[in-house]
Amino acid sequence: MKRGKTDAADAEAICEAVHRSKRRLVEIKSEDRQAVLEIHRARDLVVRQRTQVVNTTRSILQEFEHILSTGIEAVSKFAREHGIEEQLEMPEIADGILGVMYYQLKGPNARIDELTKPIEQHAWLDADARRLMRMPGIGPITASATGAVSMA
């Protein structure tokens, strides 16, 4: 790997790699494995978006001295219990923003569930993923991702 991303450096690195006698080649992933990886990427994106919404919600609440325990479930539970009609002791505009955040939190949870189902199906259908799931602490998502990344 050469430093400095230029065409000349890339060409030099390619020539050097071709002339090495002991080179390790990486097998090309099948289209099915690539598709599984895309599901994982989409799910990861939605999980990160949900985390952003949760962190924003927690920070709004903390600004007005409403402290929640850590974790997504604490914010989800608070959102369900808070309701639209009940206003917290904070300015109306801040409470309105919380309502937007609560509404925003519903979307990612549903999308994560939708994206998790095909990942779990893949894990149970794939022999390598099933073998990985026999290990303690390895579930369908980790097994599917590991299998899709590491095997051609």
mmCIF file of C-alpha atoms in Angstrom:
data_model
loop_
_atom_site.group_PDB
_atom_site.id
_atom_site.type_symbol
_atom_site.label_atom_id
_atom_site.label_comp_id
_atom_site.label_asym_id
_atom_site.label_seq_id
_atom_site.Cartn_x
_atom_site.Cartn_y
_atom_site.Cartn_z
ATOM 1 C CA MET A 1 0.000 0.000 0.000
ATOM 2 C CA LYS A 2 1.510 3.268 -1.093
ATOM 3 C CA ARG A 3 0.911 6.624 0.510
ATOM 4 C CA GLY A 4 -0.418 9.532 -1.486
ATOM 5 C CA LYS A 5 -3.435 8.675 -3.609
ATOM 6 C CA THR A 6 -2.321 9.556 -7.132
ATOM 7 C CA ASP A 7 -2.529 7.724 -10.443
ATOM 8 C CA ALA A 8 1.248 7.369 -10.549
ATOM 9 C CA ALA A 9 1.383 5.875 -7.054
ATOM 10 C CA ASP A 10 -1.473 3.501 -7.932
ATOM 11 C CA ALA A 11 0.290 2.387 -11.120
ATOM 12 C CA GLU A 12 3.532 1.812 -9.236
ATOM 13 C CA ALA A 13 1.754 -0.227 -6.573
ATOM 14 C CA ILE A 14 0.007 -2.338 -9.216
ATOM 15 C CA CYS A 15 3.299 -3.038 -11.009
ATOM 16 C CA GLU A 16 4.955 -3.978 -7.730
ATOM 17 C CA ALA A 17 2.084 -6.310 -6.820
ATOM 18 C CA VAL A 18 2.192 -8.035 -10.214
ATOM 19 C CA HIS A 19 5.920 -8.735 -9.949
ATOM 20 C CA ARG A 20 5.737 -10.329 -6.518
ATOM 21 C CA SER A 21 5.876 -14.085 -6.758
ATOM 22 C CA LYS A 22 4.100 -14.819 -3.485
ATOM 23 C CA ARG A 23 0.952 -12.814 -3.683
ATOM 24 C CA ARG A 24 -2.278 -13.636 -1.934
ATOM 25 C CA LEU A 25 -5.391 -13.209 -3.982
ATOM 26 C CA VAL A 26 -8.783 -12.460 -2.534
ATOM 27 C CA GLU A 27 -11.682 -14.383 -3.946
ATOM 28 C CA ILE A 28 -14.547 -12.404 -5.440
ATOM 29 C CA LYS A 29 -17.712 -12.460 -3.358
ATOM 30 C CA SER A 30 -20.791 -13.982 -4.907
ATOM 31 C CA GLU A 31 -23.702 -11.698 -5.712
ATOM 32 C CA ASP A 32 -25.710 -13.313 -2.916
ATOM 33 C CA ARG A 33 -23.025 -12.478 -0.338
ATOM 34 C CA GLN A 34 -22.795 -8.927 -1.683
ATOM 35 C CA ALA A 35 -26.566 -8.572 -1.358
ATOM 36 C CA VAL A 36 -26.448 -9.768 2.262
ATOM 37 C CA LEU A 37 -23.719 -7.221 2.980
ATOM 38 C CA GLU A 38 -25.932 -4.481 1.544
ATOM 39 C CA ILE A 39 -28.712 -5.438 3.968
ATOM 40 C CA HIS A 40 -26.205 -5.201 6.822
ATOM 41 C CA ARG A 41 -25.027 -1.781 5.618
ATOM 42 C CA ALA A 42 -28.585 -0.481 5.392
ATOM 43 C CA ARG A 43 -29.411 -1.815 8.860
ATOM 44 C CA ASP A 44 -26.250 -0.278 10.304
ATOM 45 C CA LEU A 45 -27.192 3.103 8.823
ATOM 46 C CA VAL A 46 -30.670 2.984 10.358
ATOM 47 C CA VAL A 47 -29.249 1.910 13.740
ATOM 48 C CA ARG A 48 -26.886 4.909 13.664
ATOM 49 C CA GLN A 49 -29.789 7.213 12.765
ATOM 50 C CA ARG A 50 -31.837 5.850 15.668
ATOM 51 C CA THR A 51 -28.887 6.431 17.988
ATOM 52 C CA GLN A 52 -28.697 10.039 16.830
ATOM 53 C CA VAL A 53 -32.396 10.575 17.562
ATOM 54 C CA VAL A 54 -32.056 8.965 20.999
ATOM 55 C CA ASN A 55 -28.995 11.069 21.865
ATOM 56 C CA THR A 56 -30.739 14.253 20.724
ATOM 57 C CA THR A 57 -33.828 13.383 22.773
ATOM 58 C CA ARG A 58 -31.758 12.649 25.872
ATOM 59 C CA SER A 59 -29.842 15.916 25.490
ATOM 60 C CA ILE A 60 -33.076 17.939 25.205
ATOM 61 C CA LEU A 61 -34.413 16.268 28.333
ATOM 62 C CA GLN A 62 -31.146 16.836 30.204
ATOM 63 C CA GLU A 63 -31.197 20.541 29.370
ATOM 64 C CA PHE A 64 -34.444 20.761 31.360
ATOM 65 C CA GLU A 65 -33.297 18.450 34.179
ATOM 66 C CA HIS A 66 -35.126 15.309 33.079
ATOM 67 C CA ILE A 67 -32.474 12.617 33.363
ATOM 68 C CA LEU A 68 -33.063 9.202 31.795
ATOM 69 C CA SER A 69 -31.032 6.078 32.251
ATOM 70 C CA THR A 70 -28.825 5.099 29.344
ATOM 71 C CA GLY A 71 -30.049 2.984 26.483
ATOM 72 C CA ILE A 72 -32.537 3.190 23.682
ATOM 73 C CA GLU A 73 -35.241 1.402 25.654
ATOM 74 C CA ALA A 74 -35.283 4.090 28.369
ATOM 75 C CA VAL A 75 -35.983 6.805 25.788
ATOM 76 C CA SER A 76 -38.552 4.638 23.971
ATOM 77 C CA LYS A 77 -40.369 3.926 27.246
ATOM 78 C CA PHE A 78 -40.339 7.609 28.207
ATOM 79 C CA ALA A 79 -41.689 8.545 24.784
ATOM 80 C CA ARG A 80 -44.562 6.045 25.091
ATOM 81 C CA GLU A 81 -45.448 7.260 28.587
ATOM 82 C CA HIS A 82 -45.065 10.985 27.879
ATOM 83 C CA GLY A 83 -47.822 11.169 25.278
ATOM 84 C CA ILE A 84 -48.705 14.125 23.124
ATOM 85 C CA GLU A 85 -51.193 15.780 25.514
ATOM 86 C CA GLU A 86 -48.941 15.732 28.576
ATOM 87 C CA GLN A 87 -46.440 18.581 28.634
ATOM 88 C CA LEU A 88 -43.283 18.472 30.735
ATOM 89 C CA GLU A 89 -42.043 21.371 32.818
ATOM 90 C CA MET A 90 -40.167 23.059 30.003
ATOM 91 C CA PRO A 91 -40.903 25.669 27.376
ATOM 92 C CA GLU A 92 -43.632 24.671 24.964
ATOM 93 C CA ILE A 93 -41.290 24.867 21.988
ATOM 94 C CA ALA A 94 -38.838 22.394 23.578
ATOM 95 C CA ASP A 95 -41.700 20.039 24.433
ATOM 96 C CA GLY A 96 -42.840 20.273 20.817
ATOM 97 C CA ILE A 97 -39.369 19.299 19.631
ATOM 98 C CA LEU A 98 -39.534 16.277 21.932
ATOM 99 C CA GLY A 99 -42.763 15.293 20.206
ATOM 100 C CA VAL A 100 -40.965 15.446 16.869
ATOM 101 C CA MET A 101 -38.136 13.314 18.261
ATOM 102 C CA TYR A 102 -40.590 10.737 19.612
ATOM 103 C CA TYR A 103 -42.291 10.544 16.248
ATOM 104 C CA GLN A 104 -38.906 10.286 14.539
ATOM 105 C CA LEU A 105 -37.945 7.397 16.833
ATOM 106 C CA LYS A 106 -40.825 5.210 15.585
ATOM 107 C CA GLY A 107 -39.503 5.040 12.014
ATOM 108 C CA PRO A 108 -36.037 3.590 12.630
ATOM 109 C CA ASN A 109 -37.344 0.959 15.031
ATOM 110 C CA ALA A 110 -39.730 -0.364 12.384
ATOM 111 C CA ARG A 111 -37.059 -0.243 9.649
ATOM 112 C CA ILE A 112 -34.533 -2.047 11.845
ATOM 113 C CA ASP A 113 -37.074 -4.825 12.412
ATOM 114 C CA GLU A 114 -37.768 -5.019 8.666
ATOM 115 C CA LEU A 115 -34.064 -5.262 7.846
ATOM 116 C CA THR A 116 -33.327 -7.754 10.630
ATOM 117 C CA LYS A 117 -35.764 -10.366 9.296
ATOM 118 C CA PRO A 118 -33.920 -11.133 6.020
ATOM 119 C CA ILE A 119 -30.597 -11.144 7.868
ATOM 120 C CA GLU A 120 -31.908 -13.740 10.315
ATOM 121 C CA GLN A 121 -33.362 -15.783 7.460
ATOM 122 C CA HIS A 122 -30.004 -15.750 5.707
ATOM 123 C CA ALA A 123 -28.239 -16.814 8.901
ATOM 124 C CA TRP A 124 -30.502 -19.833 9.381
ATOM 125 C CA LEU A 125 -30.219 -20.881 5.723
ATOM 126 C CA ASP A 126 -26.424 -20.494 5.502
ATOM 127 C CA ALA A 127 -24.418 -23.445 6.847
ATOM 128 C CA ASP A 128 -21.419 -21.288 7.807
ATOM 129 C CA ALA A 129 -23.610 -18.843 9.716
ATOM 130 C CA ARG A 130 -25.398 -21.693 11.530
ATOM 131 C CA ARG A 131 -22.012 -23.072 12.589
ATOM 132 C CA LEU A 132 -20.969 -19.642 13.894
ATOM 133 C CA MET A 133 -24.221 -19.294 15.867
ATOM 134 C CA ARG A 134 -23.269 -22.346 17.914
ATOM 135 C CA MET A 135 -20.629 -20.211 19.603
ATOM 136 C CA PRO A 136 -21.747 -18.405 22.770
ATOM 137 C CA GLY A 137 -22.561 -14.764 22.142
ATOM 138 C CA ILE A 138 -22.838 -15.094 18.353
ATOM 139 C CA GLY A 139 -26.347 -14.441 17.094
ATOM 140 C CA PRO A 140 -27.841 -14.368 13.615
ATOM 141 C CA ILE A 141 -26.752 -10.811 12.797
ATOM 142 C CA THR A 142 -23.097 -11.321 13.734
ATOM 143 C CA ALA A 143 -22.978 -14.745 12.109
ATOM 144 C CA SER A 144 -24.544 -13.466 8.894
ATOM 145 C CA ALA A 145 -22.213 -10.455 8.717
ATOM 146 C CA THR A 146 -19.117 -12.510 9.464
ATOM 147 C CA GLY A 147 -20.061 -15.132 6.926
ATOM 148 C CA ALA A 148 -20.881 -12.603 4.225
ATOM 149 C CA VAL A 149 -17.656 -10.660 4.700
ATOM 150 C CA SER A 150 -15.183 -13.484 5.100
ATOM 151 C CA MET A 151 -16.327 -16.085 2.600
ATOM 152 C CA ALA A 152 -16.597 -15.899 -1.149
#
